[in-house]
Amino acid sequence: MALTKSQYIWLDGKFVAWDEAKVHILTHSLHYANSAFEGLRAYPTDRGLAIFRLRDHTKRLLNSCKTTLLKCPFSADELNAAQGELLRKNVFAPNTSVYIRPIVFVGYGVMGVYHLNSPISVAIAAWEWGAYLGDEGLEKGIRVKISSFTRNSIKSMMGKAKVAANYLNSQMAKCEAIEAGYDEALLLDNEGFVAEGSGECFFIVRDGVLITPPSENALESITQDSVITIARDLGVAIERRRITRDEVYVADEAFFTGTAAEITPVREVDSRPIGEAKRGKITQKLQEAYFDVVYGRNDKFSRFLTLI
Ligand code: PPE
């Protein structure tokens, strides 16, 4: 997907022109992959752009930093304010959703694995970004391959930190799935239970019950939490428990959730059709409800929105 440029990027407290937001080749994080990042979306509402769950994303960003020993030089309040300012400073096409990518990274100055003497930088970029798995995917559902890669083991990696290093595993799984003709990968954990997608959490529906795995082997996803909250509000029964591969195959419905992926239905897994091989009824209901919330059409959840 080619990037849609915007005008400014926030870098260490200053706005710089998009094309000038550069780093040195010896930036530590480029070599050793310790950088914490977030992905948020801002949606156009009746009252202008609103960032979805800004405070929760910033909290997770700072928790990621804590986990991987990155001393973020900015406070939560400063990071929240910077994201609002960045959206006000840039001009976006009306009625498009904007993706926001804050990143805390180890900068230039020291090489070698030990990073604690290196300077820490923070950048925030925002650009127009459409449906992550395609507009057609949102409507008709996507085809998914269970990956030959196991999700990062909790004995070696720390999946609750949204850090670049965790994404090599995602990247390999995603490429494998695409090269095999699928749209997305679903990764199992070390014991064979469903962990998460390359950049999404996973839900199934069986006999009217919504089921999603616990976060032990996955990112603590904000969209997953939003979907659970919305489902409760709609009176949909929910179970938070482990899911096996064969249970995925016989599910009535399945979908991925994530800030980028939003709610993307899954119509096929490993050449087994899921339900009627199209977006399921409960999936559609949740998708509509989710879009109502993020676009500011449901006052009950206005607490999730930060108007800029
Ligand atoms: N698991 C992983 C591994 C993951 O990367 C994401 C987000 C999620 C679950 C869902 O988390 P949340 O956004 O809080 O609901 N993936 C981000 C990055 C995608 C990318 O390609 O970059 C995202 O959706 O923004």
Coordinates of N, CA and C in Angstrom, one line a residue, residues 20 32 105 107 110 116 132 135 138 147 150 201 219 224-225 232 254 296:
E20 N 11.2 15.7 5.4 CA 12.4 16.0 6.2 C 12.5 15.2 7.5
Y32 N 18.6 -3.0 16.0 CA 18.3 -4.0 17.1 C 16.8 -4.1 17.4
F105 N 11.8 5.4 19.9 CA 12.9 4.6 19.4 C 14.2 5.0 19.9
G107 N 17.8 6.2 19.5 CA 18.4 7.0 18.4 C 19.8 6.7 18.1
V110 N 25.2 5.5 19.9 CA 25.9 4.3 20.5 C 25.5 3.1 19.7
L116 N 21.1 1.3 26.9 CA 20.6 2.2 27.9 C 21.4 3.5 27.9
Y132 N -7.6 -1.7 6.0 CA -6.3 -2.5 6.0 C -6.3 -3.7 5.2
D135 N -11.4 -2.9 1.1 CA -12.9 -2.6 1.2 C -13.7 -3.8 1.0
L138 N -13.7 -6.1 4.1 CA -14.6 -5.6 5.1 C -16.0 -6.1 4.9
S147 N -0.7 -20.2 10.2 CA 0.7 -20.0 9.9 C 1.5 -21.2 10.3
T150 N 4.9 -20.3 14.7 CA 4.3 -20.2 16.0 C 4.4 -18.7 16.4
C201 N -6.4 -9.2 16.4 CA -6.9 -10.3 17.3 C -8.0 -11.1 16.6
L219 N -1.1 -9.4 21.9 CA -1.2 -8.0 22.3 C -2.5 -7.8 23.1
Q224 N -10.2 -5.3 20.4 CA -10.8 -6.5 21.0 C -11.6 -6.1 22.2
D225 N -11.0 -5.2 23.1 CA -11.7 -4.8 24.2 C -13.0 -4.0 23.8
R232 N -21.3 -6.8 24.7 CA -22.1 -6.9 26.0 C -23.2 -5.9 25.9
A254 N -16.3 -16.0 11.8 CA -15.0 -15.6 12.4 C -14.7 -14.2 11.9
G296 N -18.7 8.3 16.0 CA -19.4 9.2 16.9 C -20.9 9.2 16.8

